[in-house]
Amino acid sequence: MNLSVTVLLSLLCTAPASGRRLGREHQGHYGKSAKSAKTPDSPPDSGEGARSFGELETSSISGTYAMVLETGANLVSALGVVDYDGDGHLSGSIRFNELDEDNSPDRFLTTSDITGTYSLESPGLGNQEIVFDGNADSAVPAGLLVTKAEGTNVHSLDGNFLVPSEAVPGALTRFTMTQRVSNFHTNSLNGNYALQIIGGANMGHGCGFINFDGVEGDGTFTGQMRGNAPASDSERFLFETALTGTYEVEHHGFTTLQLTFADFPEFPVFPITALIVHANGSQGLSLRGNFEIPSPVLAAMGLPSLISTQLDYLGPAEMSEVAKTQ
């Protein structure tokens, strides 16, 4: 790539360098309640297919969006719900999962309330600035790119922070934004879902399925998973286990799961924080999440041990007798 092309790409992907780095001291305490968020009257469904594309502007980003962030190669994970007012202002809440530097390999969990501003120009490049917990010194500039739109309504965006992470010095933070409602409950998850988990920087992998019972309150699930983890520098540990657990869904789509590897009683129960990213009405279709404790296998080997997870709806399953009565 010649110098002129490099300079052009740099100009296209940068925003005014007025922000400062995000430090962990600006992040709130895990569990702080999120601010209320408005939702669009007619949110899009998650169906695939061609989308029309119109003249885009700041007002094209409006409503509630699910935000999924990753810093470095699966080193920090964060999930957020952000409301855009269509007039250049945003608010919401983000839940962070990063390494606890004082108690490695434990995870450090925090929640930050956010505010900020944003702008968008056609054909779909924009900027935003996020302020964490009301501290203007924590303002972080980010670049935006529209990845799906219908007419002048933006359904999804990709973005990146324009300053390096302090949690992982020098690392890039990328994120996605997906428009959907915020009117969920525990039976928003029901039926069969494909499950994938990634341990560390692609050091471990698991795939299988989970069947959510759709019972309001403390729902339960069962499933099956095949795992592939490092055993040594030259060997892989391949295993299979039944899965059991409980789950609960909050109004804005934040979901907590307690996951048990039924065939490995020596493993702890894994608490998971997830977020409904795609939905059809109140039916959750896709979730992204992270384990709140490190991978015991990767941690024992001294490797980065954050576990991220993905769940995608496959279809309905036979309802339990309890679910039929609700």
XYZ file of N, CA and C in Angstrom, residues 81 95 180-190 193 212-221 246-258 272-279 281-287 311:
159
model
N -26.133 -1.623 26.824
C -27.395 -1.214 26.209
C -27.370 0.303 26.134
N -21.341 -3.107 30.956
C -20.779 -4.009 31.959
C -19.469 -4.582 31.442
N -32.497 -3.089 18.664
C -33.581 -4.001 19.031
C -34.340 -3.398 20.206
N -35.483 -4.008 20.534
C -36.311 -3.514 21.616
C -35.634 -3.777 22.951
N -36.209 -3.220 24.024
C -35.794 -3.563 25.384
C -37.053 -3.897 26.178
N -37.605 -5.050 25.875
C -38.824 -5.481 26.552
C -38.753 -6.994 26.744
N -37.733 -7.425 27.494
C -37.461 -8.850 27.611
C -37.843 -9.375 28.993
N -37.916 -10.689 29.087
C -38.205 -11.394 30.331
C -37.625 -12.788 30.186
N -37.657 -13.562 31.266
C -36.968 -14.850 31.235
C -37.485 -15.764 30.139
N -38.801 -15.746 29.866
C -39.277 -16.626 28.797
C -39.049 -16.050 27.400
N -38.242 -14.949 27.311
C -37.755 -14.512 26.004
C -36.742 -15.498 25.446
N -36.179 -16.329 26.315
C -35.310 -17.415 25.880
C -36.061 -18.722 26.062
N -36.399 -19.361 24.967
C -37.078 -20.648 25.014
C -36.758 -21.399 23.736
N -30.891 -23.549 21.265
C -29.901 -22.558 20.851
C -28.566 -23.243 20.606
N -33.509 -24.031 26.465
C -34.099 -23.216 27.523
C -35.566 -23.593 27.681
N -36.015 -23.707 28.949
C -37.389 -24.180 29.177
C -38.430 -23.074 29.058
N -38.016 -21.781 29.023
C -38.971 -20.692 28.850
C -39.865 -20.443 30.037
N -39.475 -20.887 31.234
C -40.288 -20.691 32.438
C -39.933 -19.348 33.062
N -40.933 -18.521 33.344
C -40.709 -17.205 33.930
C -40.148 -17.364 35.339
N -39.320 -16.365 35.752
C -38.663 -16.449 37.052
C -37.288 -17.052 36.862
N -36.988 -18.079 37.642
C -35.720 -18.782 37.484
C -35.895 -19.909 36.482
N -35.568 -19.628 35.228
C -35.674 -20.645 34.199
C -34.549 -21.660 34.324
N -34.724 -22.809 33.707
C -33.684 -23.840 33.709
C -33.354 -24.232 32.274
N -32.191 -24.831 32.099
C -31.801 -25.303 30.773
C -31.000 -26.591 30.904
N -29.346 -22.722 35.360
C -30.486 -21.827 35.518
C -30.165 -20.507 34.818
N -31.208 -19.714 34.549
C -31.001 -18.430 33.870
C -32.117 -17.472 34.214
N -31.837 -16.188 34.056
C -32.818 -15.128 34.271
C -32.503 -13.972 33.338
N -33.536 -13.358 32.764
C -33.379 -12.274 31.793
C -33.964 -10.994 32.364
N -33.184 -9.913 32.309
C -33.648 -8.606 32.744
C -34.368 -7.886 31.604
N -35.060 -6.815 31.966
C -35.880 -6.053 31.018
C -35.086 -5.619 29.792
N -33.859 -5.136 29.980
C -33.070 -4.599 28.861
C -32.326 -5.681 28.091
N -32.493 -6.947 28.487
C -31.858 -8.033 27.745
C -30.615 -8.598 28.374
N -30.117 -7.980 29.477
C -29.013 -8.592 30.198
C -29.493 -9.913 30.790
N -28.668 -10.940 30.651
C -29.050 -12.289 31.046
C -27.963 -12.878 31.941
N -28.362 -13.506 33.031
C -27.420 -14.204 33.894
C -27.700 -15.700 33.807
N -26.640 -16.476 33.667
C -26.743 -17.932 33.610
C -25.791 -18.537 34.639
N -26.196 -19.655 35.212
C -25.342 -20.456 36.075
C -25.173 -21.801 35.375
N -22.313 -16.671 34.164
C -22.154 -16.036 32.855
C -23.034 -14.794 32.791
N -22.482 -13.724 32.272
C -23.268 -12.543 31.917
C -23.395 -12.512 30.402
N -24.615 -12.387 29.904
C -24.855 -12.334 28.465
C -25.835 -11.211 28.161
N -25.981 -10.922 26.883
C -26.880 -9.859 26.435
C -27.588 -10.307 25.168
N -28.910 -10.135 25.131
C -29.658 -10.404 23.910
C -29.295 -9.329 22.885
N -28.724 -9.761 21.765
C -28.263 -8.838 20.734
C -29.268 -8.743 19.587
N -29.773 -9.877 19.141
C -30.789 -9.906 18.088
C -32.073 -10.480 18.675
N -33.207 -9.946 18.240
C -34.488 -10.409 18.745
C -35.563 -10.220 17.690
N -39.218 -9.213 18.182
C -40.079 -8.817 19.286
C -39.366 -9.093 20.592
N -40.011 -9.836 21.495
C -39.383 -10.172 22.769
C -38.693 -11.534 22.752
N -38.725 -12.227 21.604
C -38.042 -13.515 21.493
C -36.557 -13.293 21.216
N -35.707 -13.719 22.140
C -34.280 -13.579 21.938
C -33.778 -14.537 20.871
N -33.074 -14.017 19.884
C -32.562 -14.840 18.787
C -31.053 -15.065 18.857
N -30.333 -14.130 19.440
C -28.882 -14.252 19.499
C -28.369 -13.526 20.729
N -27.421 -14.154 21.440
C -26.821 -13.565 22.621
C -25.302 -13.620 22.511
N -24.678 -17.538 21.717
C -25.860 -18.391 21.624
C -26.737 -17.903 20.479
